[in-house]
Coordinates of C-alpha atoms and ligand atoms in Angstrom, one line a residue:
M160 CA 34.3 50.5 94.9
A161 CA 36.2 48.1 92.6
Q162 CA 39.9 48.6 92.2
T163 CA 41.9 48.2 89.1
N164 CA 44.9 45.9 89.6
S165 CA 48.3 47.2 88.8
S166 CA 49.0 44.1 86.7
P167 CA 47.7 44.1 83.1
P168 CA 44.2 42.4 82.7
S169 CA 44.5 38.8 81.9
D170 CA 42.0 38.8 79.0
F171 CA 40.1 41.2 76.7
I172 CA 37.0 41.2 78.8
R173 CA 38.8 42.2 81.9
G174 CA 40.5 44.8 79.7
I175 CA 37.1 46.3 78.8
I176 CA 36.0 46.2 82.5
E177 CA 39.1 48.1 83.6
E178 CA 38.5 50.7 80.9
H179 CA 35.0 51.2 82.3
L180 CA 36.4 51.5 85.8
R181 CA 38.9 54.1 84.6
N182 CA 36.2 56.2 82.7
N183 CA 33.6 55.6 85.5
R184 CA 31.0 54.2 83.0
F185 CA 29.2 52.3 85.8
Q186 CA 30.2 54.4 88.8
G187 CA 32.9 52.0 89.7
R188 CA 30.5 49.0 89.9
V189 CA 31.1 45.6 88.4
A190 CA 28.2 43.2 88.4
T191 CA 27.8 40.1 86.4
R192 CA 25.4 37.2 86.1
F193 CA 25.4 33.6 84.9
P194 CA 22.1 33.1 83.0
P195 CA 21.4 29.4 82.2
E196 CA 18.2 28.3 80.7
P197 CA 16.9 25.4 82.8
N198 CA 16.3 23.2 79.8
G199 CA 19.2 20.8 80.4
Y200 CA 22.1 20.1 82.7
L201 CA 25.2 22.3 82.7
H202 CA 28.2 21.1 80.7
I203 CA 31.9 22.0 80.7
G204 CA 31.2 24.9 78.3
H205 CA 28.9 26.4 80.9
A206 CA 31.6 25.9 83.4
K207 CA 33.8 28.2 81.4
S208 CA 31.1 30.9 81.6
V209 CA 30.5 30.2 85.3
C210 CA 34.2 30.6 86.1
L211 CA 34.4 33.8 83.9
N212 CA 31.4 35.5 85.4
F213 CA 31.9 34.5 89.0
G214 CA 35.7 35.0 88.6
I215 CA 35.3 38.6 87.3
A216 CA 32.9 39.5 90.0
A217 CA 35.2 38.2 92.7
Q218 CA 38.2 39.9 91.2
Y219 CA 36.6 43.3 91.1
G220 CA 34.6 43.0 94.3
G221 CA 31.1 42.9 92.8
P222 CA 28.2 40.5 92.8
C223 CA 27.5 37.7 90.4
N224 CA 23.9 36.7 90.1
L225 CA 22.7 33.2 89.3
R226 CA 19.7 33.8 87.0
M227 CA 17.5 31.1 85.6
D228 CA 16.8 32.4 82.1
D229 CA 13.4 30.7 82.1
T230 CA 11.2 32.6 79.6
D231 CA 10.5 29.7 77.3
P232 CA 8.3 27.2 79.0
S233 CA 9.0 24.3 76.6
G234 CA 11.7 22.0 78.0
E235 CA 12.3 23.9 81.2
S236 CA 11.8 22.1 84.5
L237 CA 12.5 22.2 88.2
E238 CA 14.8 19.2 87.8
Y239 CA 17.1 21.3 85.6
V240 CA 16.9 24.2 88.0
E241 CA 18.0 22.0 90.9
S242 CA 20.8 20.4 88.9
I243 CA 22.1 23.9 87.9
I244 CA 22.1 25.1 91.5
N245 CA 23.8 22.0 92.6
D246 CA 26.4 22.1 89.9
V247 CA 27.4 25.8 90.2
R248 CA 27.7 25.3 94.0
W249 CA 29.8 22.2 93.5
L250 CA 32.1 24.1 91.1
G251 CA 32.8 26.3 94.2
F252 CA 30.8 29.5 93.5
D253 CA 28.4 31.4 95.7
W254 CA 25.7 33.8 94.7
G255 CA 24.6 34.6 98.2
D256 CA 20.9 35.6 98.2
R257 CA 21.0 36.5 94.5
L258 CA 19.3 33.6 92.8
F259 CA 16.9 35.1 90.3
Y260 CA 14.4 33.9 87.8
A261 CA 13.6 35.8 84.6
S262 CA 10.1 34.4 85.0
D263 CA 9.7 36.6 88.0
Y264 CA 10.0 39.6 85.7
F265 CA 7.1 38.6 83.4
E266 CA 4.8 41.4 84.7
Q267 CA 7.6 44.0 84.5
L268 CA 8.6 42.8 81.0
Y269 CA 5.0 43.0 79.9
Q270 CA 4.8 46.6 81.1
F271 CA 8.0 47.5 79.3
A272 CA 6.4 46.1 76.1
V273 CA 3.4 48.3 76.7
Q274 CA 5.7 51.2 77.0
L275 CA 7.3 50.4 73.7
I276 CA 3.9 50.2 72.0
K277 CA 2.9 53.6 73.5
T278 CA 6.0 55.3 72.1
G279 CA 5.3 53.7 68.7
K280 CA 8.3 51.4 68.9
A281 CA 6.4 48.1 68.8
Y282 CA 3.4 46.8 67.0
A283 CA 1.1 43.8 66.9
C284 CA 1.8 41.9 63.7
S285 CA -0.7 39.4 62.3
L286 CA 1.5 37.7 59.8
S287 CA 2.1 34.0 60.3
A288 CA 5.6 32.8 61.5
D289 CA 6.3 31.6 57.9
E290 CA 5.2 34.9 56.4
I291 CA 7.4 36.8 58.8
R292 CA 10.3 34.6 57.9
E293 CA 9.7 35.0 54.1
Q294 CA 9.5 38.8 54.4
R295 CA 12.6 39.1 56.5
G296 CA 14.9 39.4 53.4
T297 CA 18.4 38.1 53.1
L298 CA 22.0 39.3 53.7
T299 CA 21.9 40.9 50.3
E300 CA 18.2 41.9 50.1
P301 CA 16.2 44.1 52.5
G302 CA 13.1 42.8 54.2
K303 CA 9.5 43.8 53.4
E304 CA 7.6 45.9 55.8
S305 CA 4.6 44.1 57.4
P306 CA 1.2 45.4 56.3
Y307 CA 0.4 45.7 60.1
R308 CA 3.4 47.9 60.8
N309 CA 1.5 51.1 60.9
R310 CA -1.4 50.0 63.1
A311 CA -2.5 52.7 65.4
I312 CA -1.0 52.7 68.9
E313 CA -4.5 52.2 70.5
E314 CA -5.1 49.2 68.3
N315 CA -1.7 47.7 69.2
L316 CA -2.4 48.3 72.9
D317 CA -5.7 46.6 72.6
L318 CA -4.4 43.6 70.6
F319 CA -1.5 43.1 73.0
A320 CA -3.8 43.2 76.0
R321 CA -6.0 40.7 74.3
M322 CA -3.1 38.5 73.4
R323 CA -2.3 38.4 77.1
A324 CA -5.9 37.7 78.0
G325 CA -5.9 34.6 75.8
E326 CA -8.4 35.8 73.2
F327 CA -6.3 34.5 70.3
E328 CA -5.0 31.2 69.0
D329 CA -1.2 30.5 69.2
G330 CA 0.5 32.3 66.4
A331 CA -2.4 34.6 65.5
H332 CA -0.4 37.7 66.4
V333 CA 3.0 38.6 67.6
L334 CA 4.4 41.8 69.1
R335 CA 7.3 43.1 67.0
A336 CA 9.8 45.9 67.5
K337 CA 9.5 48.7 64.9
I338 CA 13.0 49.2 63.9
D339 CA 14.2 48.9 60.3
M340 CA 13.3 46.3 57.7
A341 CA 16.2 47.4 55.5
S342 CA 18.8 47.2 58.3
P343 CA 22.0 45.3 57.1
N344 CA 21.7 43.4 60.4
I345 CA 18.8 41.0 59.9
T346 CA 18.3 40.9 63.7
M347 CA 17.2 44.5 63.5
R348 CA 14.5 43.9 61.0
D349 CA 11.5 44.3 63.2
P350 CA 12.3 41.3 65.5
V351 CA 9.5 39.5 67.3
L352 CA 9.4 40.4 71.0
Y353 CA 6.4 38.4 72.2
R354 CA 4.5 35.4 71.0
I355 CA 1.4 33.6 72.0
K356 CA 2.2 30.1 73.3
R357 CA -0.1 28.1 75.3
A358 CA 2.2 26.0 77.5
T359 CA 2.5 25.3 81.2
H360 CA 5.5 27.0 82.7
Y361 CA 7.2 25.1 85.5
R362 CA 6.9 28.2 87.8
T363 CA 4.1 30.4 86.5
G364 CA 1.8 27.5 85.4
R365 CA -0.9 28.7 83.0
Q366 CA -0.8 32.3 84.3
W367 CA 0.7 33.5 80.9
C368 CA -0.1 32.6 77.4
I369 CA 2.3 35.1 75.9
Y370 CA 6.0 34.7 76.4
P371 CA 8.8 37.2 75.7
M372 CA 11.6 36.3 73.3
Y373 CA 15.2 36.0 74.5
D374 CA 16.3 39.3 73.0
F375 CA 13.6 41.2 74.8
A376 CA 13.8 39.4 78.1
H377 CA 17.6 39.2 78.4
C378 CA 18.6 42.8 78.2
L379 CA 15.8 43.9 80.5
S380 CA 16.5 41.1 83.0
D381 CA 20.1 42.3 83.1
S382 CA 19.0 45.9 83.5
I383 CA 16.5 45.0 86.3
E384 CA 19.3 43.3 88.2
K385 CA 21.7 46.2 87.6
I386 CA 24.2 44.1 85.8
T387 CA 27.1 46.1 84.4
H388 CA 28.7 43.5 82.1
S389 CA 26.5 41.0 80.3
I390 CA 29.0 38.4 79.1
C391 CA 27.7 36.0 76.5
T392 CA 28.9 33.8 73.7
L393 CA 29.9 35.0 70.2
E394 CA 26.6 33.9 68.4
F395 CA 25.0 36.9 70.1
E396 CA 27.2 39.5 68.5
N397 CA 24.6 40.4 65.9
N398 CA 22.0 40.7 68.7
R399 CA 24.0 43.4 70.6
P400 CA 22.5 46.3 68.6
L401 CA 19.0 45.0 69.5
Y402 CA 20.1 44.6 73.1
D403 CA 21.1 48.2 73.1
W404 CA 18.1 49.4 71.1
I405 CA 15.6 48.0 73.5
L406 CA 17.3 49.5 76.5
D407 CA 17.7 52.9 74.7
Q408 CA 14.0 53.1 73.8
L409 CA 12.9 52.3 77.3
N410 CA 15.3 54.8 78.9
V411 CA 16.2 52.4 81.7
D412 CA 18.6 53.5 84.6
C413 CA 21.0 50.7 84.0
H414 CA 22.3 49.9 80.6
P415 CA 24.7 47.0 80.8
Q416 CA 27.5 46.4 78.3
Q417 CA 27.1 43.1 76.4
I418 CA 30.5 41.5 75.7
E419 CA 30.8 38.3 73.6
F420 CA 33.5 35.7 73.9
A421 CA 34.2 32.4 72.0
R422 CA 32.4 29.4 73.4
L423 CA 34.3 26.4 74.5
N424 CA 34.5 23.5 72.0
L425 CA 36.2 20.4 73.3
S426 CA 37.6 17.6 71.2
Y427 CA 35.9 14.1 71.0
T428 CA 32.8 15.4 72.6
I429 CA 29.8 17.7 72.0
L430 CA 28.8 20.7 74.0
S431 CA 25.3 21.4 72.7
K432 CA 22.4 21.0 75.1
R433 CA 20.1 19.9 72.3
R434 CA 22.4 17.0 71.4
L435 CA 23.1 16.0 74.9
I436 CA 19.3 15.9 75.5
E437 CA 19.1 13.6 72.5
L438 CA 21.7 11.2 73.9
V439 CA 19.9 11.0 77.2
S440 CA 16.4 10.6 75.7
K441 CA 17.5 8.0 73.2
G442 CA 19.4 6.0 75.8
N443 CA 22.8 6.3 74.3
V444 CA 24.0 7.1 77.8
T445 CA 22.6 6.1 81.2
G446 CA 21.6 9.7 82.0
W447 CA 22.8 13.2 82.4
D448 CA 25.3 12.0 84.9
D449 CA 26.8 9.2 82.8
P450 CA 30.5 9.5 83.5
R451 CA 31.2 9.8 79.7
M452 CA 29.0 12.9 79.4
P453 CA 30.7 16.3 79.3
T454 CA 28.2 17.5 81.9
I455 CA 29.3 18.8 85.3
A456 CA 27.1 16.0 86.8
G457 CA 28.9 13.4 84.6
M458 CA 32.3 14.7 85.4
R459 CA 31.5 14.8 89.1
R460 CA 30.3 11.2 89.1
R461 CA 33.4 10.2 87.1
G462 CA 35.5 11.7 89.8
Y463 CA 36.8 15.0 88.3
T464 CA 37.3 17.6 91.0
P465 CA 36.0 21.2 90.9
E466 CA 39.5 22.4 91.4
A467 CA 40.6 20.6 88.2
I468 CA 37.7 22.0 86.2
R469 CA 38.4 25.6 87.5
N470 CA 42.0 25.2 86.7
F471 CA 41.2 24.0 83.2
C472 CA 38.9 27.0 82.6
A473 CA 41.6 29.4 83.8
R474 CA 44.2 27.8 81.5
I475 CA 42.0 27.9 78.3
G476 CA 41.3 31.6 79.0
V477 CA 38.8 33.6 77.0
A478 CA 39.2 34.9 73.5
K479 CA 37.2 36.2 70.5
N480 CA 37.9 33.4 68.1
E481 CA 36.4 29.9 68.2
N482 CA 38.8 27.0 68.5
L483 CA 38.7 23.3 69.5
V484 CA 40.4 22.7 72.9
D485 CA 42.0 19.3 73.2
V486 CA 40.3 17.1 75.8
S487 CA 43.7 15.9 76.9
L488 CA 44.3 19.3 78.4
L489 CA 41.3 18.8 80.6
E490 CA 42.6 15.3 81.5
H491 CA 46.0 16.8 82.3
C492 CA 44.4 19.3 84.7
V493 CA 42.5 16.5 86.4
R494 CA 45.6 14.4 86.7
E495 CA 47.7 17.3 88.0
D496 CA 45.2 17.9 90.8
L497 CA 44.6 14.3 91.8
N498 CA 48.4 13.5 91.8
E499 CA 48.8 15.9 94.7
R500 CA 45.9 14.8 96.8
V501 CA 44.7 11.2 96.4
P502 CA 46.1 8.1 98.2
R503 CA 47.8 5.3 96.3
V504 CA 46.4 1.8 96.5
M505 CA 46.8 -1.4 94.6
G506 CA 44.1 -3.0 92.5
V507 CA 44.2 -5.5 89.7
L508 CA 41.8 -5.0 86.8
R509 CA 42.2 -8.3 84.9
P510 CA 43.5 -10.8 87.5
L511 CA 46.0 -13.6 86.8
R512 CA 46.5 -16.0 89.6
V513 CA 50.1 -16.4 90.9
V514 CA 51.1 -19.1 93.3
I515 CA 54.4 -18.6 95.2
D516 CA 55.4 -22.2 95.5
N517 CA 58.1 -21.7 98.2
Y518 CA 55.9 -19.4 100.4
P519 CA 54.4 -21.2 103.5
E520 CA 50.7 -22.0 103.0
E521 CA 49.3 -20.4 106.1
Q522 CA 51.7 -17.5 106.3
V523 CA 50.5 -13.9 106.0
E524 CA 52.7 -10.9 106.2
E525 CA 51.7 -7.3 106.2
F526 CA 53.7 -4.8 104.2
E527 CA 53.8 -1.1 105.3
C528 CA 52.9 0.9 102.2
P529 CA 53.0 4.7 102.0
N530 CA 49.8 6.3 100.9
H531 CA 51.7 8.8 98.8
P532 CA 55.3 8.3 97.9
Q533 CA 56.1 12.0 97.8
N534 CA 54.0 13.0 100.8
P535 CA 54.8 11.1 104.0
G536 CA 52.2 13.3 105.7
M537 CA 49.5 11.1 104.1
G538 CA 50.6 8.2 106.2
S539 CA 50.7 4.5 105.3
R540 CA 48.6 1.4 105.4
R541 CA 49.4 -2.3 105.9
V542 CA 48.8 -4.5 102.8
P543 CA 48.6 -8.3 103.4
F544 CA 50.8 -10.6 101.4
S545 CA 50.3 -14.4 101.1
R546 CA 51.1 -17.4 99.0
I547 CA 48.4 -16.8 96.3
L548 CA 48.3 -13.5 94.6
Y549 CA 46.7 -11.8 91.7
I550 CA 48.7 -9.8 89.2
E551 CA 47.6 -8.0 86.0
Q552 CA 47.2 -10.4 83.1
E553 CA 49.1 -8.0 80.9
D554 CA 52.1 -8.1 83.2
F555 CA 52.8 -11.7 82.2
L556 CA 53.7 -13.1 78.7
E557 CA 54.6 -16.7 78.1
N558 CA 56.5 -15.7 75.0
P559 CA 57.7 -12.1 75.6
P560 CA 58.9 -10.0 72.7
K561 CA 62.2 -8.2 73.1
K562 CA 61.1 -5.1 74.9
F563 CA 58.8 -6.8 77.4
Y564 CA 60.5 -6.6 80.8
R565 CA 57.7 -7.8 83.0
L566 CA 57.0 -11.4 84.2
A567 CA 57.8 -14.3 81.9
P568 CA 59.1 -17.8 82.3
G569 CA 62.4 -17.7 84.0
R570 CA 62.2 -14.0 84.5
E571 CA 62.4 -12.2 87.9
V572 CA 60.4 -9.0 88.8
R573 CA 59.8 -7.0 91.9
L574 CA 56.4 -6.9 93.5
R575 CA 55.6 -3.3 94.5
Y576 CA 56.6 -2.8 98.2
G577 CA 57.6 -6.5 98.4
Y578 CA 59.7 -9.4 97.3
F579 CA 61.3 -10.4 94.0
I580 CA 59.5 -13.3 92.4
K581 CA 60.7 -15.5 89.6
C582 CA 58.4 -17.4 87.2
A583 CA 59.0 -21.2 87.3
S584 CA 56.1 -22.6 85.3
V585 CA 52.6 -22.0 84.0
V586 CA 49.4 -23.9 84.2
K587 CA 47.1 -23.7 81.2
D588 CA 43.4 -24.0 80.9
P589 CA 42.9 -27.4 79.2
N590 CA 40.0 -26.1 77.1
T591 CA 41.2 -22.7 76.0
G592 CA 45.0 -23.2 76.1
E593 CA 45.3 -19.9 77.9
V594 CA 47.5 -19.3 80.9
A595 CA 45.4 -19.9 84.0
E596 CA 48.0 -19.7 86.7
V597 CA 51.6 -18.8 87.0
H598 CA 53.9 -20.5 89.5
C599 CA 56.7 -18.5 91.0
T600 CA 59.3 -18.7 93.7
Y601 CA 60.2 -15.7 95.9
D602 CA 63.4 -14.7 97.4
P603 CA 62.9 -14.0 101.2
K604 CA 66.0 -11.8 101.3
T605 CA 64.4 -9.2 99.0
R606 CA 61.5 -8.0 101.2
S607 CA 62.9 -4.5 101.2
G608 CA 62.5 -4.4 97.5
F609 CA 66.2 -4.9 96.9
A610 CA 68.5 -8.0 96.6
P611 CA 71.4 -8.1 99.1
D612 CA 73.6 -9.5 96.3
G613 CA 72.9 -6.4 94.3
R614 CA 71.1 -8.1 91.4
K615 CA 68.6 -6.0 89.5
V616 CA 65.2 -6.6 88.0
D617 CA 63.8 -4.6 85.1
A618 CA 60.2 -4.2 86.3
T619 CA 58.0 -3.6 89.3
I620 CA 54.5 -4.9 89.1
H621 CA 51.4 -4.4 91.3
W622 CA 49.5 -7.2 93.0
V623 CA 47.0 -8.1 95.6
S624 CA 46.7 -11.1 97.9
A625 CA 44.0 -13.4 96.6
N626 CA 42.4 -14.2 99.9
H627 CA 42.6 -10.7 101.3
S628 CA 41.6 -8.7 98.3
V629 CA 38.0 -7.7 97.7
P630 CA 36.1 -8.1 94.4
A631 CA 35.2 -5.0 92.5
E632 CA 33.8 -3.8 89.2
G633 CA 36.0 -1.4 87.2
R634 CA 34.6 0.9 84.6
L635 CA 37.1 2.2 82.1
Y636 CA 36.3 5.1 79.8
D637 CA 37.6 6.1 76.4
R638 CA 36.9 9.0 74.1
F639 CA 33.2 9.6 73.9
F640 CA 33.2 10.1 70.1
K641 CA 35.3 8.6 67.4
F642 CA 36.3 11.9 65.9
A643 CA 37.8 15.0 67.3
D644 CA 35.1 17.2 66.0
P645 CA 31.8 15.2 66.0
A646 CA 29.8 18.4 66.2
G647 CA 30.9 19.2 62.6
E648 CA 29.8 15.8 61.3
G649 CA 26.2 16.6 60.3
D650 CA 23.0 15.8 62.1
D651 CA 23.2 12.1 62.7
F652 CA 26.0 12.6 65.2
T653 CA 25.1 9.6 67.3
K654 CA 26.7 7.3 64.7
Y655 CA 30.1 8.8 65.6
L656 CA 29.8 7.7 69.2
N657 CA 32.8 5.6 70.2
P658 CA 31.4 2.1 70.7
R659 CA 34.3 1.4 73.1
S660 CA 33.7 4.5 75.3
L661 CA 32.9 2.3 78.2
E662 CA 34.6 -1.0 79.1
T663 CA 33.1 -2.8 82.2
L664 CA 35.4 -5.2 84.0
T665 CA 33.5 -7.3 86.5
S666 CA 36.3 -9.4 88.1
C667 CA 38.7 -6.8 89.4
R668 CA 40.3 -7.3 92.8
V669 CA 41.4 -4.5 95.1
E670 CA 43.4 -4.4 98.2
S671 CA 41.6 -4.9 101.5
S672 CA 42.0 -1.3 102.7
L673 CA 39.3 -0.4 100.1
T674 CA 36.7 -2.6 101.9
G675 CA 33.6 -0.4 102.2
A676 CA 35.3 2.5 100.4
A677 CA 33.0 5.6 100.6
P678 CA 31.1 6.6 97.4
G679 CA 32.8 9.4 95.7
S680 CA 36.3 8.7 97.3
R681 CA 39.2 8.8 94.9
Y682 CA 42.4 6.7 94.7
Q683 CA 45.3 6.2 92.5
F684 CA 45.5 2.5 91.6
E685 CA 49.2 2.2 91.1
R686 CA 50.2 2.0 87.5
L687 CA 46.6 2.1 86.3
G688 CA 45.2 5.5 86.9
Y689 CA 42.9 7.5 89.1
F690 CA 39.7 5.9 90.2
C691 CA 36.6 7.1 92.0
V692 CA 34.1 5.0 93.9
D693 CA 30.9 5.4 91.8
P694 CA 28.5 7.5 93.9
V695 CA 25.4 5.8 92.3
D696 CA 26.1 2.1 91.7
S697 CA 28.8 1.3 94.3
F698 CA 27.8 -0.3 97.6
P699 CA 30.1 -1.6 100.4
K700 CA 29.4 -5.2 99.4
R701 CA 29.7 -4.4 95.6
L702 CA 32.3 -1.9 94.9
V703 CA 32.3 -0.1 91.6
F704 CA 35.2 2.1 90.6
N705 CA 35.2 4.6 87.7
R706 CA 38.5 5.2 86.1
I707 CA 38.7 9.0 86.2
V708 CA 41.7 9.2 84.0
P709 CA 44.6 6.9 83.2
L710 CA 48.1 7.8 84.4
R711 CA 49.7 8.4 81.0
D712 CA 49.5 12.0 80.0
S713 CA 49.1 12.6 76.3
W714 CA 48.8 16.3 76.8
A715 CA 52.6 16.7 77.2
K716 CA 53.1 15.1 73.8
V717 CA 50.3 17.2 72.2
S718 CA 51.7 20.5 73.5
E719 CA 55.1 19.5 72.5
K720 CA 53.9 18.9 68.9
E721 CA 52.1 22.2 68.9
K722 CA 55.3 24.0 69.8
K723 CA 57.0 22.6 66.7
Ligands
LIG256 P1 23.7 25.2 74.3 O1 24.2 25.8 73.0 O2 24.6 24.1 74.8 O3 22.3 24.8 74.3 P2 23.0 27.5 75.6 O4 23.8 28.8 75.3 O5 21.7 27.4 74.9 O6 23.9 26.3 75.4 P3 22.4 28.5 78.2 O7 21.7 27.9 79.3 O8 21.6 29.6 77.5 O9 22.8 27.4 77.1 O10 23.8 29.0 78.6 C1 24.1 29.8 79.8 C2 25.3 30.5 79.6 O11 26.4 29.7 79.3 C3 25.2 31.5 78.4 O12 25.7 32.8 78.8 C4 26.0 30.9 77.3 O13 26.5 31.8 76.5 C5 27.1 30.1 78.1 N1 27.5 29.0 77.4 C6 26.8 28.0 76.8 N2 27.6 27.1 76.2 C7 28.9 27.5 76.3 C8 30.1 27.1 75.8 N3 30.3 26.0 75.1 N4 31.2 27.8 76.2 C9 31.1 28.9 76.9 N5 30.0 29.4 77.4 C10 28.8 28.7 77.1
LIG257 MG1 21.0 29.9 75.3

């Protein structure tokens, strides 16, 4: 028996559920489901629904089913089923032995339809799809009744059986509910329940040539599984009367409550399966798991953690009105989680050679560097130091402007965990005139990071030893789209893709402790951000690091602005 908490419900859905627990609407039961259609990979919007459904079930001690809503054969596949199973599990949820397929209910659904026909609540209609659409009416005008509306029950039963038997061409007849062509709710104007469609279903093959429509299949699948709260997105609000009508006509034991909430919209990206499919098929991205994609697979490959995604979903909450959530909140949640748990290392994305002229040629020292400055429990590692180093190109300027405090001719800086170095001269590439090498001197008395004479430096920069570091590729990601709301930019949304969403750097150098780093492992590259060893393209001899998220947090600024 589910218990109501003493604290107030955290959202309106939980409020409704607690009301039902108080008035015993479902005998104290709470059962939910997550019902994806396996016609694409899950995205962060689905994660919101996953967290909501599994979260509610866990909170009230009931089950949450994972149900493939696979009643439309076009576009559905086993690849998608497997990806969904994998993604929901990775997000951290468990459906036990309750993985279901709506396609397993095809026979039951057919029998329910027969029952509707027998009670005069459904009829075979022989209008074409276009005619049905034309006669549906508008928001201000009622629809027209079909000339086939009053067919005899026997004739309807016969036609429906023959539809199933494959006697008719696609589109020759449909089965429609007999409700009310004058209903102010267009959904209720004799909606189509079944259509003839010759297509191979990835599970049932050619066994069926008629397939139920969403509105018919969904409520009955919920009822068959004894779901109590059927949570869906707002666009189904107008379908709720139909959901209820079908279950009422069929007198089923379990009549779930449909509850709608606002779908997640995220800035600078799109969360529509249809459009994501287009990006994959047109080759705008490398696949469903391209780290720029808002898919769970893409985020996992990029290095996001399930904890961060769950935390994000908890923070955005659920509401009744649509809004656009700032992607920087998601990044903030990722950063917050990674900050706690991932080790620090040094890597240089765009190397600039530094020669320490007064450091002995063959000498190598090892500096003991903590893996996490705030968490000594994470231990330390030894990082080799030698005469030739790489630093970040942007940490040196030959002619520094006023507020540039890093390395410049005559300027002294601290090397992270190491000595002070001072720039003596530069060597330029004779062809390009660019700085090719910086010559410095070091002060041996500053190994602790401080000068015994108390002199200060204004900057600390990261570095790697040239001979000890290992080469790597770095993949830096920027906003996926150029505009915050590309979904609202009309149909040719691909032209709003950010051409700089991926920057590939092929001559990065990372410290030797990363030799052979395991695919999927995460690190903070000091000063640069959080990185993940790409699980697909990285090999021990050819390391590839995805930047999960840079260190700078723009969310703080955004939320500050919003407060004003
Ligand atoms: P899309 O509009 O991207 O094609 P969909 O609704 O067709 O998504 P389904 O597989 O039917 O995809 O979705 C499974 C569940 O996830 C549904 O209950 C749906 O309401 C929910 N869902 C889909 N997109 C979002 C979103 N952006 N925010 C919250 N929930 C979502
Ligand atoms: Mg859907």
